[in-house]
Amino acid sequence: MPHSPDDKKRAITRLRRIRGQAEALERSIADGADCGPVLQQLAAMRGAVNGLMADVLEGHLRESFGHADCSIEALQDPAHARTHEAIDEISSLVRSYLK
């Protein structure tokens, strides 16, 4: 769950975009659009949802394991650096699978 005001704003903006895509898809189907454009709209929606899911998951990982609001001393700790690198690697891996 996004906790910072910027993260919440970004998540809500994405959700509104997804809602707009869903409404456009509904209109396309109601109007009897061809399958190709409908499939393209579905793929765009899937990408938007997957992107939101990746952002929320990354935020969760950072909050749970990365201690997002660390002091300078904590940032210089090698164990913290390894944890931060591991979270970056996991986030990158998850994003690649969600594409």
Short mmCIF file of C-alpha atoms in Angstrom, two decimals:
data_model
loop_
_atom_site.label_atom_id
_atom_site.label_comp_id
_atom_site.label_asym_id
_atom_site.label_seq_id
_atom_site.Cartn_x
_atom_site.Cartn_y
_atom_site.Cartn_z
CA MET A 1 0.00 0.00 0.00
CA PRO A 2 1.50 3.37 -0.95
CA HIS A 3 2.06 5.44 2.19
CA SER A 4 3.81 8.63 1.18
CA PRO A 5 1.69 11.42 -0.33
CA ASP A 6 3.63 11.23 -3.61
CA ASP A 7 3.20 7.45 -3.84
CA LYS A 8 -0.52 7.72 -3.11
CA LYS A 9 -0.95 10.43 -5.73
CA ARG A 10 0.94 8.34 -8.30
CA ALA A 11 -1.14 5.24 -7.51
CA ILE A 12 -4.42 7.15 -7.73
CA THR A 13 -3.37 8.70 -11.03
CA ARG A 14 -2.61 5.24 -12.40
CA LEU A 15 -5.93 3.89 -11.14
CA ARG A 16 -7.79 6.73 -12.83
CA ARG A 17 -5.96 6.00 -16.06
CA ILE A 18 -6.88 2.31 -15.75
CA ARG A 19 -10.52 3.27 -15.09
CA GLY A 20 -10.47 5.42 -18.23
CA GLN A 21 -9.06 2.51 -20.21
CA ALA A 22 -11.78 0.21 -18.85
CA GLU A 23 -14.50 2.69 -19.79
CA ALA A 24 -13.05 3.04 -23.29
CA LEU A 25 -12.93 -0.74 -23.60
CA GLU A 26 -16.55 -0.99 -22.51
CA ARG A 27 -17.56 1.55 -25.16
CA SER A 28 -15.56 -0.29 -27.82
CA ILE A 29 -17.25 -3.59 -27.03
CA ALA A 30 -20.69 -1.96 -26.87
CA ASP A 31 -20.04 -0.38 -30.28
CA GLY A 32 -19.00 -3.74 -31.75
CA ALA A 33 -15.33 -2.94 -32.32
CA ASP A 34 -13.12 -5.43 -34.13
CA CYS A 35 -11.18 -7.94 -32.07
CA GLY A 36 -7.75 -6.50 -32.87
CA PRO A 37 -8.29 -3.08 -31.28
CA VAL A 38 -10.12 -4.66 -28.33
CA LEU A 39 -7.18 -6.99 -27.71
CA GLN A 40 -4.82 -4.05 -27.95
CA GLN A 41 -6.86 -2.15 -25.34
CA LEU A 42 -6.86 -5.21 -23.09
CA ALA A 43 -3.09 -5.52 -23.39
CA ALA A 44 -2.68 -1.84 -22.50
CA MET A 45 -4.89 -2.29 -19.42
CA ARG A 46 -2.97 -5.37 -18.37
CA GLY A 47 0.29 -3.43 -18.67
CA ALA A 48 -1.11 -0.58 -16.58
CA VAL A 49 -2.35 -2.94 -13.85
CA ASN A 50 0.93 -4.84 -13.84
CA GLY A 51 2.86 -1.58 -13.54
CA LEU A 52 0.75 -0.52 -10.58
CA MET A 53 1.18 -3.94 -8.98
CA ALA A 54 4.97 -3.74 -9.42
CA ASP A 55 5.07 -0.29 -7.81
CA VAL A 56 2.98 -1.38 -4.83
CA LEU A 57 5.05 -4.54 -4.41
CA GLU A 58 8.31 -2.59 -4.57
CA GLY A 59 7.00 -0.14 -1.97
CA HIS A 60 6.01 -3.04 0.26
CA LEU A 61 9.44 -4.64 -0.06
CA ARG A 62 11.20 -1.39 0.73
CA GLU A 63 8.96 -0.72 3.74
CA SER A 64 9.27 -4.27 5.04
CA PHE A 65 12.95 -4.94 4.42
CA GLY A 66 14.61 -1.78 3.16
CA HIS A 67 13.75 0.63 5.93
CA ALA A 68 12.86 3.36 3.46
CA ASP A 69 13.53 6.22 5.93
CA CYS A 70 17.05 5.33 7.06
CA SER A 71 19.63 7.57 8.63
CA ILE A 72 22.95 8.36 6.96
CA GLU A 73 24.67 5.90 9.30
CA ALA A 74 22.31 3.10 8.30
CA LEU A 75 22.86 3.84 4.61
CA GLN A 76 26.61 3.37 5.10
CA ASP A 77 26.14 -0.04 6.75
CA PRO A 78 27.23 -2.83 4.35
CA ALA A 79 24.33 -5.06 5.43
CA HIS A 80 21.88 -2.30 4.60
CA ALA A 81 23.54 -1.76 1.22
CA ARG A 82 23.20 -5.49 0.44
CA THR A 83 19.53 -5.43 1.44
CA HIS A 84 18.96 -2.38 -0.75
CA GLU A 85 20.68 -4.09 -3.70
CA ALA A 86 18.66 -7.27 -3.14
CA ILE A 87 15.40 -5.29 -3.15
CA ASP A 88 16.47 -3.54 -6.36
CA GLU A 89 17.23 -6.92 -7.94
CA ILE A 90 13.92 -8.46 -6.84
CA SER A 91 11.97 -5.41 -8.04
CA SER A 92 13.68 -5.54 -11.41
CA LEU A 93 13.00 -9.26 -11.72
CA VAL A 94 9.32 -8.89 -10.82
CA ARG A 95 8.91 -6.01 -13.29
CA SER A 96 10.45 -8.12 -16.06
CA TYR A 97 7.99 -10.96 -15.37
CA LEU A 98 5.02 -8.60 -15.30
CA LYS A 99 5.73 -7.16 -18.76
#
